[in-house]
Coordinates of C-alpha atoms in Angstrom, one line a residue:
M70 CA -80.5 35.8 -13.7
L71 CA -78.0 36.3 -10.9
S72 CA -78.8 35.4 -7.3
L73 CA -78.6 37.9 -4.5
S74 CA -75.5 36.1 -3.1
T75 CA -73.8 36.3 -6.5
V76 CA -74.5 40.1 -6.6
F77 CA -73.0 40.5 -3.2
C78 CA -70.0 38.4 -4.1
K79 CA -69.4 40.4 -7.3
A80 CA -69.7 43.6 -5.3
E81 CA -67.3 42.4 -2.8
R82 CA -64.8 41.3 -5.4
A83 CA -65.1 44.7 -7.1
H84 CA -64.4 46.3 -3.7
F85 CA -67.8 47.9 -3.5
F86 CA -67.5 47.8 0.2
N87 CA -64.2 49.6 0.7
S88 CA -64.2 49.4 4.5
S89 CA -66.6 48.9 7.4
N90 CA -65.8 52.3 8.7
R91 CA -67.2 54.1 5.7
I92 CA -70.4 52.0 5.8
A93 CA -70.8 52.7 9.5
E94 CA -70.4 56.4 8.9
Y95 CA -73.2 56.3 6.4
F96 CA -75.7 54.6 8.7
T97 CA -74.7 56.4 11.9
E98 CA -74.3 60.0 10.7
G99 CA -75.5 62.4 13.4
R100 CA -75.9 59.6 16.0
S101 CA -74.1 59.2 19.3
L102 CA -70.6 57.7 19.6
L103 CA -71.9 54.5 21.3
V104 CA -74.4 53.9 18.5
R105 CA -71.8 54.5 15.9
W106 CA -69.4 52.1 17.6
K107 CA -72.1 49.3 17.7
M108 CA -73.0 49.8 14.1
E109 CA -69.3 49.5 13.0
I110 CA -69.0 46.2 14.8
L111 CA -72.3 44.9 13.3
I112 CA -71.5 45.9 9.7
G113 CA -67.9 44.6 10.1
L114 CA -69.3 41.2 11.1
L115 CA -71.7 41.3 8.2
I116 CA -69.0 42.0 5.6
S117 CA -66.7 39.4 7.0
S118 CA -69.5 36.8 6.8
L119 CA -70.3 37.7 3.2
S120 CA -66.6 37.5 2.3
L121 CA -66.3 34.0 3.8
Y122 CA -69.5 33.0 2.0
C123 CA -68.2 34.3 -1.3
D124 CA -64.9 32.3 -0.8
F125 CA -66.9 29.2 -0.1
T126 CA -69.1 29.8 -3.1
D127 CA -66.1 30.4 -5.4
A128 CA -64.5 27.2 -4.1
E129 CA -67.6 25.2 -4.9
C130 CA -68.7 26.8 -8.1
L131 CA -65.9 25.3 -10.2
V132 CA -64.0 22.1 -9.7
I133 CA -60.7 21.2 -11.4
S134 CA -59.8 17.5 -11.8
P135 CA -57.1 16.6 -11.3
A136 CA -56.4 19.7 -9.2
R137 CA -52.6 19.2 -9.5
L138 CA -50.5 18.0 -12.4
V139 CA -46.9 17.0 -12.4
V140 CA -45.8 16.8 -16.1
K141 CA -42.4 16.0 -17.6
Y142 CA -41.2 18.7 -20.0
G143 CA -42.5 17.9 -23.5
D144 CA -45.1 15.4 -22.4
P145 CA -48.9 15.9 -22.9
A146 CA -51.2 17.2 -20.1
S147 CA -54.9 17.6 -19.5
S148 CA -57.4 18.6 -16.9
N149 CA -61.2 19.1 -16.6
C150 CA -63.0 22.1 -15.2
S151 CA -66.6 21.4 -14.1
S152 CA -69.5 23.1 -12.5
D153 CA -72.6 21.8 -10.8
T154 CA -74.9 23.9 -12.9
P155 CA -74.4 24.8 -16.6
V156 CA -72.4 28.0 -17.1
E157 CA -70.2 29.5 -19.7
I158 CA -66.6 28.3 -19.0
G159 CA -63.3 29.1 -20.4
W160 CA -59.5 28.3 -19.9
E161 CA -57.0 31.1 -19.7
S162 CA -53.5 29.6 -20.4
T163 CA -50.3 30.3 -22.4
Q164 CA -50.7 26.9 -23.8
G165 CA -54.0 25.2 -24.6
G166 CA -56.1 28.2 -23.7
V167 CA -59.9 28.0 -24.5
G168 CA -62.2 31.0 -24.7
L169 CA -65.7 31.1 -23.1
T170 CA -68.0 28.6 -24.5
D171 CA -70.9 29.8 -26.7
K172 CA -73.4 28.0 -24.5
E173 CA -73.6 27.0 -20.9
V174 CA -71.9 23.7 -20.1
K175 CA -71.0 21.7 -17.1
I176 CA -67.5 20.6 -18.1
L177 CA -64.6 21.9 -20.2
N178 CA -61.4 20.2 -20.9
W179 CA -57.9 21.8 -21.1
R180 CA -55.4 19.8 -23.0
V181 CA -51.8 20.3 -24.3
D182 CA -50.0 17.8 -26.5
S183 CA -46.5 18.9 -25.4
V184 CA -45.9 21.1 -22.4
T185 CA -43.1 23.5 -23.2
D186 CA -43.9 26.5 -21.0
W187 CA -42.2 26.5 -17.6
E188 CA -44.4 29.3 -16.3
N189 CA -47.8 28.1 -17.5
N190 CA -50.6 28.6 -14.9
P191 CA -53.9 27.5 -16.5
K192 CA -56.9 29.1 -15.0
C193 CA -60.6 28.1 -15.4
F194 CA -63.1 30.9 -15.2
T195 CA -66.8 31.6 -15.8
D196 CA -68.6 34.5 -17.5
G197 CA -67.9 37.8 -15.8
G198 CA -65.2 36.3 -13.6
Q199 CA -67.8 35.1 -11.0
C200 CA -65.7 32.0 -10.4
E201 CA -62.0 31.3 -11.1
K202 CA -59.9 28.3 -10.3
Q203 CA -56.2 27.8 -11.1
L204 CA -54.7 24.5 -12.0
D205 CA -51.6 23.6 -9.9
I206 CA -49.1 22.4 -12.5
T207 CA -45.5 21.5 -12.0
V208 CA -43.3 21.0 -15.1
Y209 CA -40.1 19.0 -14.4
K210 CA -37.0 17.9 -16.2
L211 CA -34.5 15.3 -15.1
P212 CA -30.8 16.4 -15.0
D213 CA -28.6 16.2 -18.0
S214 CA -25.7 14.9 -15.8
V215 CA -24.6 14.4 -12.2
S216 CA -20.9 14.5 -11.4
I217 CA -18.7 14.5 -8.3
S218 CA -15.2 15.9 -7.8
Y219 CA -12.9 17.2 -5.1
R220 CA -10.2 19.7 -4.6
K221 CA -7.0 18.3 -6.0
Y222 CA -4.4 19.5 -3.5
P223 CA -2.9 17.5 -2.0
D224 CA -3.4 14.7 -4.4
P225 CA -3.7 11.8 -3.7
M226 CA -5.7 12.3 -0.5
V227 CA -3.8 12.2 2.8
E228 CA -5.2 10.8 6.0
G229 CA -6.5 13.5 8.3
H230 CA -6.6 16.3 5.7
Q231 CA -9.9 18.0 4.8
Y232 CA -11.2 18.0 1.3
L233 CA -14.2 19.8 -0.3
L234 CA -16.4 17.4 -2.3
Q235 CA -18.5 18.9 -5.0
C236 CA -21.6 17.5 -6.6
L237 CA -22.7 19.2 -9.8
V238 CA -26.3 18.6 -11.1
Q239 CA -26.8 20.2 -14.5
N240 CA -30.0 21.5 -16.1
I241 CA -32.7 20.3 -13.7
A242 CA -36.2 21.6 -12.9
P243 CA -37.6 22.5 -10.5
I244 CA -34.4 22.7 -8.5
G245 CA -36.3 23.4 -5.3
R246 CA -37.5 19.8 -5.3
L247 CA -34.0 18.3 -5.7
R248 CA -32.4 16.4 -2.9
V249 CA -28.7 15.5 -3.2
T250 CA -27.1 12.8 -1.1
F251 CA -23.4 12.0 -0.8
Y252 CA -22.4 8.4 -0.3
K253 CA -19.2 6.4 0.4
V254 CA -18.8 2.8 -0.8
N255 CA -16.1 0.8 1.0
T256 CA -14.0 -1.9 -0.4
T257 CA -16.5 -4.6 0.6
G258 CA -19.3 -2.8 -1.3
E259 CA -21.0 -1.4 1.8
Q260 CA -22.6 2.0 1.1
T261 CA -22.7 4.7 3.8
E262 CA -24.7 7.9 3.6
L263 CA -22.5 10.9 4.4
D264 CA -25.0 13.8 4.0
T265 CA -28.2 14.9 2.3
Q266 CA -28.9 18.5 1.1
Q267 CA -31.8 20.4 -0.4
K268 CA -31.9 24.0 -1.5
A269 CA -35.0 26.2 -0.9
K270 CA -35.7 27.6 -4.4
D271 CA -39.4 26.9 -4.7
N272 CA -39.9 30.1 -6.8
I273 CA -37.6 28.9 -9.6
N274 CA -39.4 26.8 -12.2
T275 CA -37.0 27.0 -15.1
P276 CA -34.0 24.5 -15.4
E277 CA -31.0 25.4 -13.3
N278 CA -27.6 24.0 -12.4
G279 CA -27.1 23.0 -8.8
T280 CA -23.8 22.8 -6.9
Y281 CA -23.7 21.0 -3.6
T282 CA -20.6 20.7 -1.4
L283 CA -19.4 18.6 1.6
D284 CA -16.3 18.7 3.7
F285 CA -14.7 15.2 3.8
T286 CA -11.8 14.0 6.0
P287 CA -10.5 10.6 4.9
G288 CA -9.0 8.0 7.2
R289 CA -6.8 5.0 6.4
D290 CA -9.8 2.8 6.2
D291 CA -11.1 4.9 3.3
D292 CA -8.2 3.9 1.1
G293 CA -9.6 2.1 -2.0
A294 CA -13.2 3.3 -1.3
Q295 CA -15.4 5.2 -3.7
L296 CA -17.4 8.4 -3.4
L297 CA -20.5 9.4 -5.3
C298 CA -23.5 11.7 -5.1
S299 CA -27.1 10.9 -6.0
A300 CA -29.7 13.4 -7.3
M301 CA -33.4 12.6 -6.5
L302 CA -36.2 14.7 -7.8
D303 CA -39.0 14.4 -5.2
L304 CA -42.2 15.8 -6.8
G305 CA -44.7 14.5 -4.2
P306 CA -47.4 11.8 -4.5
E307 CA -48.6 13.2 -7.9
G308 CA -45.1 12.9 -9.3
P309 CA -43.4 9.7 -10.7
Q310 CA -43.1 6.9 -8.1
P311 CA -40.6 6.0 -6.9
P312 CA -39.0 9.5 -7.3
P313 CA -36.4 9.5 -10.2
V314 CA -32.8 9.2 -9.1
M315 CA -29.6 9.8 -11.0
D316 CA -26.2 8.8 -9.6
S317 CA -22.9 10.5 -10.4
N318 CA -19.8 8.8 -11.5
R319 CA -17.9 6.9 -8.8
L320 CA -14.8 8.7 -7.6
N321 CA -12.0 6.2 -6.6
I322 CA -10.0 7.6 -3.7
N323 CA -6.4 6.7 -2.9
V324 CA -5.5 7.7 0.7
H325 CA -1.9 8.0 1.8
Y326 CA -1.1 7.3 5.5
K327 CA 1.9 6.6 7.7
P328 CA 2.9 3.0 8.5
Q329 CA 1.4 1.1 11.4
I330 CA 3.3 -2.1 12.4
T331 CA 1.1 -5.2 12.5
M332 CA 3.7 -7.9 13.3
S333 CA 2.2 -10.8 15.2
P334 CA 2.1 -11.2 18.2
G335 CA 3.3 -7.6 18.3
C336 CA 5.9 -5.8 20.4
F337 CA 6.7 -8.4 23.0
S338 CA 9.4 -10.2 25.0
M339 CA 10.4 -13.7 24.2
S340 CA 12.8 -16.4 25.4
I341 CA 14.7 -18.7 23.1
T342 CA 17.1 -21.6 23.9
E343 CA 20.7 -21.3 23.0
G344 CA 21.5 -23.1 19.8
D345 CA 18.0 -22.6 18.3
T346 CA 17.1 -20.4 15.3
L347 CA 15.6 -16.9 15.9
S348 CA 13.3 -15.5 13.2
L349 CA 11.6 -12.1 13.5
N350 CA 9.3 -10.8 10.7
C351 CA 8.4 -7.1 10.7
S352 CA 5.2 -6.1 8.8
A353 CA 3.2 -2.9 8.6
N354 CA 0.3 -1.3 6.9
G355 CA 1.1 2.0 5.1
N356 CA 0.5 3.8 1.9
P357 CA 2.9 4.2 0.1
A358 CA 4.3 0.7 1.1
P359 CA 6.9 1.2 3.9
S360 CA 10.5 0.1 3.9
Y361 CA 12.0 -1.7 6.9
N362 CA 15.1 -1.4 9.1
W363 CA 16.2 -3.4 12.1
L364 CA 18.4 -2.2 14.9
L365 CA 20.1 -5.2 16.5
P366 CA 21.4 -5.3 20.1
Q367 CA 25.0 -6.2 19.2
A368 CA 25.2 -3.7 16.3
D369 CA 26.4 -0.1 16.2
P370 CA 23.5 2.2 17.2
N371 CA 24.1 4.2 14.0
T372 CA 24.0 1.2 11.8
M373 CA 20.7 -0.5 10.7
E374 CA 20.0 -3.5 8.6
E375 CA 17.6 -2.8 5.7
R376 CA 15.4 -5.9 5.7
S377 CA 12.0 -7.0 7.1
V378 CA 13.1 -10.3 8.5
V379 CA 15.9 -11.0 11.0
T380 CA 17.1 -14.6 11.1
I381 CA 19.9 -15.9 13.4
T382 CA 20.8 -19.6 13.4
D383 CA 22.5 -21.3 16.3
I384 CA 21.8 -18.4 18.6
A385 CA 24.1 -17.7 21.5
K386 CA 23.8 -16.0 24.8
S387 CA 25.5 -12.9 23.4
H388 CA 22.5 -12.4 21.0
S389 CA 20.2 -11.4 23.9
G390 CA 18.8 -7.9 23.9
D391 CA 16.3 -5.5 22.1
Y392 CA 15.6 -6.0 18.5
T393 CA 13.8 -2.8 17.1
C394 CA 12.0 -2.7 13.8
F395 CA 11.4 0.6 11.9
A396 CA 8.7 0.8 9.2
I397 CA 9.1 4.0 7.2
N398 CA 7.4 5.9 4.4
P399 CA 7.2 9.6 3.4
L400 CA 4.4 10.3 5.8
G401 CA 6.2 9.0 9.0
N402 CA 7.4 5.9 10.7
S403 CA 6.4 3.3 13.2
T404 CA 8.6 1.2 15.6
C405 CA 8.3 -2.0 17.4
T406 CA 10.8 -3.5 19.9
V407 CA 11.1 -7.2 20.7
N408 CA 13.2 -8.2 23.8
V409 CA 14.9 -11.5 23.2
E410 CA 16.4 -13.5 26.1
V411 CA 18.7 -16.4 25.2
T412 CA 18.6 -19.1 27.9
V413 CA 20.9 -22.2 28.3
D414 CA 19.2 -25.6 28.5
Y415 CA 21.0 -27.5 31.3
L416 CA 18.9 -30.6 31.0
P417 CA 21.1 -32.2 28.3
I418 CA 24.2 -31.4 30.4
I419 CA 22.7 -32.9 33.5
A420 CA 21.6 -35.9 31.5
G421 CA 25.1 -36.4 30.1
L422 CA 26.7 -36.1 33.5
A423 CA 24.2 -38.5 34.9
A424 CA 25.0 -41.0 32.1
A425 CA 28.8 -40.6 32.7
V426 CA 28.3 -41.2 36.5
V427 CA 26.3 -44.3 35.7
V428 CA 29.0 -45.6 33.3
I429 CA 31.7 -45.0 35.9
L430 CA 29.7 -46.8 38.6
L431 CA 29.2 -49.7 36.3
V432 CA 32.9 -49.9 35.5
V433 CA 33.8 -49.7 39.2
S434 CA 31.2 -52.3 40.1
C435 CA 32.5 -54.7 37.5
F436 CA 36.1 -54.3 38.6
T437 CA 35.2 -54.8 42.2
Y438 CA 33.1 -57.8 41.6
S439 CA 35.8 -59.4 39.4
S440 CA 38.4 -58.9 42.1
Y441 CA 36.2 -60.3 44.8
Y442 CA 35.3 -63.4 42.8
K443 CA 38.9 -64.3 42.2
H444 CA 39.7 -64.0 45.9
R445 CA 36.9 -66.1 47.1
R446 CA 36.8 -68.8 44.4
M447 CA 40.5 -69.3 43.6
G448 CA 42.2 -68.2 46.9
H449 CA 46.0 -68.8 47.7
Y450 CA 47.4 -72.4 47.7
Q451 CA 50.7 -73.8 49.2
L452 CA 52.6 -76.8 47.8
K453 CA 52.4 -78.7 51.1
D454 CA 48.7 -78.6 50.9
M455 CA 48.9 -80.5 47.7
L456 CA 50.9 -83.5 49.1
P457 CA 49.2 -86.6 50.8
R458 CA 49.0 -86.4 54.6
Q459 CA 51.0 -89.0 56.6
H460 CA 48.8 -90.9 59.1
K461 CA 49.6 -92.8 62.2
N462 CA 48.2 -95.9 60.8
K463 CA 50.6 -96.9 58.2
H464 CA 48.5 -99.6 56.6
V465 CA 47.6 -98.8 53.2
V466 CA 45.0 -100.7 51.2
Q467 CA 45.1 -100.4 47.5
H468 CA 41.7 -100.4 45.8
N469 CA 41.2 -100.1 42.1
G470 CA 44.7 -98.8 41.6
M471 CA 44.3 -96.3 44.4
D472 CA 46.0 -96.4 47.8
Q473 CA 44.0 -95.6 50.9
S474 CA 45.4 -95.3 54.4
F475 CA 43.6 -96.5 57.5
M476 CA 43.9 -94.9 60.7

């Protein structure tokens, strides 16, 4: 026995009430315009209320659990359809469909051992179509492969040029749930995200190939780095957790760039003492590896020496000037100039002169002292001074073999 509400709902579903205007015309025929207008509003509100009630009744008359399934292609799947009161229930489905039960039941199971239909939309229903409820099912497939490539001209990559990276994801479903991320891994292993993309294709359930592109401009620091793309199938909380991810191959990139001189302490001015050894080492970063030339101050401007190190032993004042290094490869060149000033160290000369003056002074002093000593100690003697003096007293007394005179 059907309830009154069920009858109304069935009538509404069968479009028994085609419109509020026709119903209003039936009840207000021959009446005034004001009365007709009021009846139209009243009947419209009544039908809207009945429609909302029917929707609520439909929503509650059948319950599907789980209401949403995320199933990998080829895996089994199942769901239950239940009612608060016993009714005749069936499942309409391209796989695992079940006809109306012979007797009234409260629950009916839908089950498939291997889901192979991408467009399957199982629907639970009751006798006469009073209640219907559709199972939300998503069938997914992981990609067969993920690969990354780039436009090959010029090859290898050149600093500052733009390249089109391409990530190809093959045979994946549903492609609308796919997120592709481009990454760069530098030489130290640090991974940097370049971009993330997702295509809006929610209406496509069957496997598709997806191509995702990114403009990439390499710099010299990218030489030796790697590029890759990652495909993540995000199926929501009902899907596998964490979301499945498949990485592409790693693309090793070789970036060519012009030289940049790195000689330490760089382009500078320096002083060096005459007689010392000058050594200048020119080094640069560049790919391909650069060659080196030196332009020396005393050389012909059109003549360069092909070497990275300049060494001059016993440097002289004439070697002063600018020493310019050129680092060259097919992409360009870099220069660095070192100004060298050769100075004379006068300290040894002054020390030598001072030592010579001291020696001369010592020699002069010795000679002067020697001459003075002879004059003072030896003097000048006359022969008469060596003879005995004659005294007025002629008496001479001899003592111990010696004569003495007394005055």
